[in-house]
PDB file of C-alpha atoms and ligand atoms in Angstrom:
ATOM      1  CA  UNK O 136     -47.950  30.141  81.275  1.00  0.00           C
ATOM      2  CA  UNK O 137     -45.513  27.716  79.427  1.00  0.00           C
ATOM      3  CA  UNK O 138     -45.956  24.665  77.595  1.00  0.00           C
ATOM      4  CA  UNK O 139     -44.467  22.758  79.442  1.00  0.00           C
ATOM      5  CA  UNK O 140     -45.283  19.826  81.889  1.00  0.00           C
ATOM      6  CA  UNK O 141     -42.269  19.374  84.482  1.00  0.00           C
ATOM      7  CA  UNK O 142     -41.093  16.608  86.477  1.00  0.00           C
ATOM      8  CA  UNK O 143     -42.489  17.983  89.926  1.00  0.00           C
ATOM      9  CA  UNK O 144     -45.601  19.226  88.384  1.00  0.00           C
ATOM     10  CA  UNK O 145     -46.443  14.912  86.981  1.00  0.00           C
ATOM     11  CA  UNK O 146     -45.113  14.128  90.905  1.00  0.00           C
ATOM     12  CA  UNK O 147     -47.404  16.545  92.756  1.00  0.00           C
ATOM     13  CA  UNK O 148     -50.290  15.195  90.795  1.00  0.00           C
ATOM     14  CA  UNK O 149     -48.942  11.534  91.913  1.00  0.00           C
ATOM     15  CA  UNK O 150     -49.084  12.826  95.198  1.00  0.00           C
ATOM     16  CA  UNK O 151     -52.002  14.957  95.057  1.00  0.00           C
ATOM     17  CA  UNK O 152     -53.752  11.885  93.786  1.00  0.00           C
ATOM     18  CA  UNK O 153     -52.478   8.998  96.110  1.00  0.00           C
ATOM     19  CA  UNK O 154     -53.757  11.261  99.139  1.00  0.00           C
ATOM     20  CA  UNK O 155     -56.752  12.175  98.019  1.00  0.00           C
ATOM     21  CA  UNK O 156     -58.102   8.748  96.741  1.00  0.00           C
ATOM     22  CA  UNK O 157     -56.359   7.402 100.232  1.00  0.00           C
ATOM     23  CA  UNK O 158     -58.486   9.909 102.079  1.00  0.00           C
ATOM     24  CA  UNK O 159     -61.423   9.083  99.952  1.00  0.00           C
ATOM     25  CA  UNK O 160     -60.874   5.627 100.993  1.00  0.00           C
ATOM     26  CA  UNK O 161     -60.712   5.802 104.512  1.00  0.00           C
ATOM     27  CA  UNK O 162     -64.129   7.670 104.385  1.00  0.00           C
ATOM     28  CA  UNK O 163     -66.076   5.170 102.520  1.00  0.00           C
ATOM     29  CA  UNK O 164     -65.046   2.723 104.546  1.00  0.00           C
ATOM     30  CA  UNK O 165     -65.967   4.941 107.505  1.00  0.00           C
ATOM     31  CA  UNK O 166     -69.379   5.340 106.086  1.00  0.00           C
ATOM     32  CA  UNK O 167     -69.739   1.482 105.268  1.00  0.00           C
ATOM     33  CA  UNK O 168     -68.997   0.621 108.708  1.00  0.00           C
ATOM     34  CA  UNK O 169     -71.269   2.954 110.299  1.00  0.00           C
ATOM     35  CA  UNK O 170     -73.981   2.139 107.645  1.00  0.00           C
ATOM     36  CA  UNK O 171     -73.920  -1.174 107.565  1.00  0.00           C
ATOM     37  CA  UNK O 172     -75.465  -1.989 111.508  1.00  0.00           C
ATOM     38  CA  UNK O 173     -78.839  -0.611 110.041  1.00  0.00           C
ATOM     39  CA  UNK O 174     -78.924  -3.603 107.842  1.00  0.00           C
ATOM     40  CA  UNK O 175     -78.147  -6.259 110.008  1.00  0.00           C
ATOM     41  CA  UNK O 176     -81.299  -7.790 110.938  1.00  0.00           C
ATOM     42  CA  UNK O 177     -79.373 -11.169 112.317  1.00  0.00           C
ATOM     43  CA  UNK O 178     -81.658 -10.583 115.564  1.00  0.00           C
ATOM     44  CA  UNK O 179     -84.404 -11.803 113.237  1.00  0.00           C
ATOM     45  CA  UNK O 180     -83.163 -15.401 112.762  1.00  0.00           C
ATOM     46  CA  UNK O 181     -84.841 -16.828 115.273  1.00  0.00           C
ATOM     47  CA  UNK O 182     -84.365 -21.764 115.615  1.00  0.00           C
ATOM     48  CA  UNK O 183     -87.725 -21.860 112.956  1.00  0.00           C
ATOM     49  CA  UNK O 184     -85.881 -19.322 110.409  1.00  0.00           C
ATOM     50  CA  UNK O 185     -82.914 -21.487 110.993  1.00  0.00           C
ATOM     51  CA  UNK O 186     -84.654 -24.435 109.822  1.00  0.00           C
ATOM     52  CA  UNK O 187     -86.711 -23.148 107.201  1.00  0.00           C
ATOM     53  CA  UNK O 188     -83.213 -22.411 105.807  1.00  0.00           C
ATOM     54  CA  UNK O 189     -82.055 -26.068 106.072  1.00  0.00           C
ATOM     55  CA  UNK O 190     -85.564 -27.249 104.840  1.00  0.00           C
ATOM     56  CA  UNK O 191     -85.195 -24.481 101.868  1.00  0.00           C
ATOM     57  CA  UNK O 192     -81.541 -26.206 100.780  1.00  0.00           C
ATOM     58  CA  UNK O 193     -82.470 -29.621 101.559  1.00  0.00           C
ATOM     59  CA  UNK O 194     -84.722 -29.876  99.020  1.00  0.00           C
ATOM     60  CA  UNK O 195     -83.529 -27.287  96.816  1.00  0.00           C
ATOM     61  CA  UNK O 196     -86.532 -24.802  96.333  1.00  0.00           C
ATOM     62  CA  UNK O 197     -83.633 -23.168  94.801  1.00  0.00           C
ATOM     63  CA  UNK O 198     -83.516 -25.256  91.782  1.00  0.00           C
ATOM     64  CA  UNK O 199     -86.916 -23.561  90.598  1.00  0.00           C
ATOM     65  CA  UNK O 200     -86.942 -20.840  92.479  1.00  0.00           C
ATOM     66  CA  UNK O 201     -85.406 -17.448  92.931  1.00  0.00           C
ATOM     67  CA  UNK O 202     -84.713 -15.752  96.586  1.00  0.00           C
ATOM     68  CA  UNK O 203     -83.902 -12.178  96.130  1.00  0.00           C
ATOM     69  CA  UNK O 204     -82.840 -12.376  92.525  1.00  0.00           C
ATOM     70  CA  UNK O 205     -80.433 -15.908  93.194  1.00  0.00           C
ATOM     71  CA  UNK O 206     -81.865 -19.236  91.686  1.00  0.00           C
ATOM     72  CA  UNK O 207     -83.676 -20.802  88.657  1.00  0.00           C
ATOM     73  CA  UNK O 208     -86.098 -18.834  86.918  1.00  0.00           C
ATOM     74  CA  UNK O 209     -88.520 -21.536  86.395  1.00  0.00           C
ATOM     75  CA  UNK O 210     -90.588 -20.542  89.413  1.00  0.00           C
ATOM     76  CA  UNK O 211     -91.711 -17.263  90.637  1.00  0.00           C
ATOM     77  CA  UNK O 212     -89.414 -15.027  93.251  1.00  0.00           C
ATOM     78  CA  UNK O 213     -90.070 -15.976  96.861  1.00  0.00           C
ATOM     79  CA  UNK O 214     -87.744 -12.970  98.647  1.00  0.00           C
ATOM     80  CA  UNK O 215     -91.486 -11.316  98.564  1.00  0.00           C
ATOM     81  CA  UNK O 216     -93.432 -14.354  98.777  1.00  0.00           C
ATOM     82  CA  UNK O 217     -94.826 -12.968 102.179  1.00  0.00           C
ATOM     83  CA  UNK O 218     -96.012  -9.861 101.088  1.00  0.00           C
ATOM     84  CA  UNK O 219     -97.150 -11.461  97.980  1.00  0.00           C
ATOM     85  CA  UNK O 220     -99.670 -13.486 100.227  1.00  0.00           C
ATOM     86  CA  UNK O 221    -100.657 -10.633 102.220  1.00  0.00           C
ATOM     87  CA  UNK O 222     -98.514 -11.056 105.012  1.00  0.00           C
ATOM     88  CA  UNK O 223     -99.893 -14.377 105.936  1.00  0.00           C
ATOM     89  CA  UNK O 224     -98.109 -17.316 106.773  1.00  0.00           C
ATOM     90  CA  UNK O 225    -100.841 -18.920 106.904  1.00  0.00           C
ATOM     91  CA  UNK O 226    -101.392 -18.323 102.612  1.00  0.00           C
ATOM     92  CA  UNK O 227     -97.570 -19.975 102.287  1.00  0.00           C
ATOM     93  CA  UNK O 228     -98.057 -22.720 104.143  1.00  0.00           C
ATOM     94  CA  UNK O 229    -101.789 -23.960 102.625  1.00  0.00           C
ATOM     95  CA  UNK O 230    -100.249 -23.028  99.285  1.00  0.00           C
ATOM     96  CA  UNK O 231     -96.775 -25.902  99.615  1.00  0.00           C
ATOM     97  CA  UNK O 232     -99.508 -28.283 101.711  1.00  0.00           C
ATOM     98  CA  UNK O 233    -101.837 -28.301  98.878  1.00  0.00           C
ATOM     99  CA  UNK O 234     -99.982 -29.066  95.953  1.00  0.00           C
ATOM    100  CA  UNK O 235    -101.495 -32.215  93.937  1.00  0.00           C
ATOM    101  CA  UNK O 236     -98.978 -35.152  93.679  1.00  0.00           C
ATOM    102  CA  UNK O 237     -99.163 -35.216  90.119  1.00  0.00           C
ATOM    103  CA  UNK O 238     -98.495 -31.948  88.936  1.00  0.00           C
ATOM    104  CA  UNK O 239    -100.681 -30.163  87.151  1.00  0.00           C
ATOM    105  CA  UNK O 240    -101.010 -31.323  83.006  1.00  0.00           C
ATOM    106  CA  UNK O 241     -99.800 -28.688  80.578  1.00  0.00           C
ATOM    107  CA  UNK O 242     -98.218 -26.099  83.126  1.00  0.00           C
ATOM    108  CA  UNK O 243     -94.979 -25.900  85.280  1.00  0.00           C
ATOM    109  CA  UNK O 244     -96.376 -26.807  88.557  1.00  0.00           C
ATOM    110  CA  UNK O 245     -95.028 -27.159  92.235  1.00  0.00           C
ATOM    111  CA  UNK O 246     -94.305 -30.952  93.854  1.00  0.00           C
ATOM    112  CA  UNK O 247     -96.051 -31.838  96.509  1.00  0.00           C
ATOM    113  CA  UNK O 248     -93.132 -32.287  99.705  1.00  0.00           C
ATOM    114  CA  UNK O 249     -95.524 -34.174 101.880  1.00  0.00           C
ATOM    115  CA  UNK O 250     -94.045 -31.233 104.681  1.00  0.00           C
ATOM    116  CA  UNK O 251     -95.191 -31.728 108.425  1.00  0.00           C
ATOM    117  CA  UNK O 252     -96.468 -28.509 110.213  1.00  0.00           C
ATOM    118  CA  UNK O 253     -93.549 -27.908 111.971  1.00  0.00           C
ATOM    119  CA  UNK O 254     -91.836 -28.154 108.461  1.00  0.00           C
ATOM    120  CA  UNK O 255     -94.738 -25.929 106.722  1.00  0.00           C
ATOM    121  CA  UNK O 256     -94.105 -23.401 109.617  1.00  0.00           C
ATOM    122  CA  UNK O 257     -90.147 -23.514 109.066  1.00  0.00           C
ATOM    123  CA  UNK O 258     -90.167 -22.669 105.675  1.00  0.00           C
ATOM    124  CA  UNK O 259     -93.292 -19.723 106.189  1.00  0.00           C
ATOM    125  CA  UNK O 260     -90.736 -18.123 109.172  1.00  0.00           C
ATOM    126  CA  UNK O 261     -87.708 -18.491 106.628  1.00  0.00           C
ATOM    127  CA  UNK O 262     -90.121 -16.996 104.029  1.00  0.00           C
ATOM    128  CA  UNK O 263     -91.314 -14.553 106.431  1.00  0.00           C
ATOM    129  CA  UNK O 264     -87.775 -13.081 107.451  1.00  0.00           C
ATOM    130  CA  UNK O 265     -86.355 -12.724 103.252  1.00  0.00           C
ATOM    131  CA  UNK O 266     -89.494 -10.723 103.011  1.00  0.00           C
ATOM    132  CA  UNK O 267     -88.756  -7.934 105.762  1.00  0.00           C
ATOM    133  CA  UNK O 268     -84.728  -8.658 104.675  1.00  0.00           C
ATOM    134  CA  UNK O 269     -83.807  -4.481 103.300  1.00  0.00           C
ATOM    135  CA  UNK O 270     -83.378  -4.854  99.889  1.00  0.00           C
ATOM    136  CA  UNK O 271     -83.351  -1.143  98.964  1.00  0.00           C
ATOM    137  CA  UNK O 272     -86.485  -1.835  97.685  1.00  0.00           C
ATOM    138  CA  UNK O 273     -86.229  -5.209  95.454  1.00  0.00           C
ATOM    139  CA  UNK O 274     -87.587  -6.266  93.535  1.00  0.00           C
ATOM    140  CA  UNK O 275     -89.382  -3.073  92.303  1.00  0.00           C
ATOM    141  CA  UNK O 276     -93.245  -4.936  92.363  1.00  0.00           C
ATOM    142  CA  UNK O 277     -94.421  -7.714  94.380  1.00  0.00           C
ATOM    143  CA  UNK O 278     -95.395  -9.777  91.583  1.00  0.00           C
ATOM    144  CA  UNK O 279     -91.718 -11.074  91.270  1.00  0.00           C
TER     145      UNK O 279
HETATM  146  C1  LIG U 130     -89.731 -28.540  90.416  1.00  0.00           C
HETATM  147  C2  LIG U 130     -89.738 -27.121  90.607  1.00  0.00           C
HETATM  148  C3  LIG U 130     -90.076 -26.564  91.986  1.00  0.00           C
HETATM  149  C4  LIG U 130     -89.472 -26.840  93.187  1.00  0.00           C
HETATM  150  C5  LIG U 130     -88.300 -27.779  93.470  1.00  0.00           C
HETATM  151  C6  LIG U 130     -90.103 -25.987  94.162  1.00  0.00           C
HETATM  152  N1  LIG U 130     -91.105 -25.255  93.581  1.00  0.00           N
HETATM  153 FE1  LIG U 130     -92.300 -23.863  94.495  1.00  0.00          FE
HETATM  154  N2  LIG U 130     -93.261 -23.526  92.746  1.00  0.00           N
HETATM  155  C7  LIG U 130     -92.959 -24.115  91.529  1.00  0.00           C
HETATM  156  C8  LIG U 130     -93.857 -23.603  90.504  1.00  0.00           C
HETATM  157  C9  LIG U 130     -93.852 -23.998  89.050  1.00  0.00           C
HETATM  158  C10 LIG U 130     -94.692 -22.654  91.152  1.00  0.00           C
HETATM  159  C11 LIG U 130     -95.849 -21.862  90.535  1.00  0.00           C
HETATM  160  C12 LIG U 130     -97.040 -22.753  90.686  1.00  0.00           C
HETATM  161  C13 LIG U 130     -98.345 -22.169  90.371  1.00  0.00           C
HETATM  162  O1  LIG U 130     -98.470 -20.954  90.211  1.00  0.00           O
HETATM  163  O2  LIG U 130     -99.290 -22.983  90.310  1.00  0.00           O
HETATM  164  C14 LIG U 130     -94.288 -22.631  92.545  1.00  0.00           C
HETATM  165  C15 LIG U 130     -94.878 -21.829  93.513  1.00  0.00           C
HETATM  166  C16 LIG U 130     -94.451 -21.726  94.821  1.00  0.00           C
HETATM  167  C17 LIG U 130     -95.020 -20.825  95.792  1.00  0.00           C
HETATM  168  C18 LIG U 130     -96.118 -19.809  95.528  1.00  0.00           C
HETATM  169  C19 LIG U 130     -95.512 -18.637  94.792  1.00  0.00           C
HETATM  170  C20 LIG U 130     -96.513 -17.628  94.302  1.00  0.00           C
HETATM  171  O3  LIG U 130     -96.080 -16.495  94.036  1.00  0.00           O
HETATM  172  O4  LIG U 130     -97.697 -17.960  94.152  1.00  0.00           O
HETATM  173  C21 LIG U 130     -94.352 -21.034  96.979  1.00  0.00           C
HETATM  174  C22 LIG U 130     -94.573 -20.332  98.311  1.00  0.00           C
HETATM  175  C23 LIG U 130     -93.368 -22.073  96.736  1.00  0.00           C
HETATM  176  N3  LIG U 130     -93.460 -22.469  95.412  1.00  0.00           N
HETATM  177  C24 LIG U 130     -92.492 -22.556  97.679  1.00  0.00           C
HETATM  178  C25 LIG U 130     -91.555 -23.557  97.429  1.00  0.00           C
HETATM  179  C26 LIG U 130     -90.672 -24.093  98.455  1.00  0.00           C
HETATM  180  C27 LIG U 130     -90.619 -23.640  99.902  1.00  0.00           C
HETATM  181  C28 LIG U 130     -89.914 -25.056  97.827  1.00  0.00           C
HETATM  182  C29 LIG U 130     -88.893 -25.986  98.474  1.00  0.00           C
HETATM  183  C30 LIG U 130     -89.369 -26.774  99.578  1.00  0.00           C
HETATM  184  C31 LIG U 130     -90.309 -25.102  96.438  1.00  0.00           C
HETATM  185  N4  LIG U 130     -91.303 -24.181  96.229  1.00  0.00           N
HETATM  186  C32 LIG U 130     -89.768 -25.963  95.509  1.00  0.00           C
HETATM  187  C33 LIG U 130     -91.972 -25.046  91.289  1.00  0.00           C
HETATM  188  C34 LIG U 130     -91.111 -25.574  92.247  1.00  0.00           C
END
């Protein structure tokens, strides 16, 4: 074999390359599209979810909080909250409603929102749907 490297053998591998990564293309995307329908769990988001979610950025849980990794980290994750409380809503909601209005001395603590029911119920159905949200399975333990 010789030495050297010709013109048409650098073009073939230009070639050979462009179609191969252009085929490898096309089938990810292929397998993306087909994959992604198993995530999609938009059916979920039923008018309380909805305004859980407007409750949720209205008064910026976000700001302490993190939802599925995204936030502050001055207050625990709440993606798992749900599970967290044993699959109870119920756990969520008494937990916001009884928050003492002056914080709690020498410890980060939660405000007290003064929610309604239907509020308390909003948030524990938006709270409710991040939970069962596929996340490939994160985060990796439900303490946060
Ligand atoms: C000023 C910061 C702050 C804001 C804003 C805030 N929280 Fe919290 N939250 C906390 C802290 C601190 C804790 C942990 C309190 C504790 O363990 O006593 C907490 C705990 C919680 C918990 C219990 C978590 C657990 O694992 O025990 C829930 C549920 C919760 N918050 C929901 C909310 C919601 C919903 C909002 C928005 C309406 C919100 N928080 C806004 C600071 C905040």
């Amino acid at each position: 074999m010789s030495g050297t490297f010709t013109k048409s053998m650098a073009r073939n591998i230009f070639y050979g390359g462009a179609v191969f990564f252009f085929l490898l293309f096309v089938a990810l995307t292929f397998d993306t599209t087909r994959a992604l329908p198993k995530y999609d769990n938009r059916g979920a988001i039923t008018p309380e979810v909805a305004l859980g979610k407007r409750i949720w950025e209205e008064n910026d849980c976000i700001g302490c909080h993190t939802l599925l990794g995204e936030g502050a980290y001055f207050a625990p994750e709440l993606g798992n909250v749900y599970t967290r409380y044993g699959n109870s809503k119920e756990a969520i909601m008494a937990f916001i409603k009884s928050r003492p209005k002056e914080g709690i001395p020498g410890r980060r603590s939660m405000p007290q929102f003064n929610f309604s029911d239907e509020q308390l119920n909003a948030l524990a159905e938006f709270l409710k749907y991040t939970s069962e949200i596929d996340t490939a399975g994160w985060p990796p333990n439900v303490q946060g």
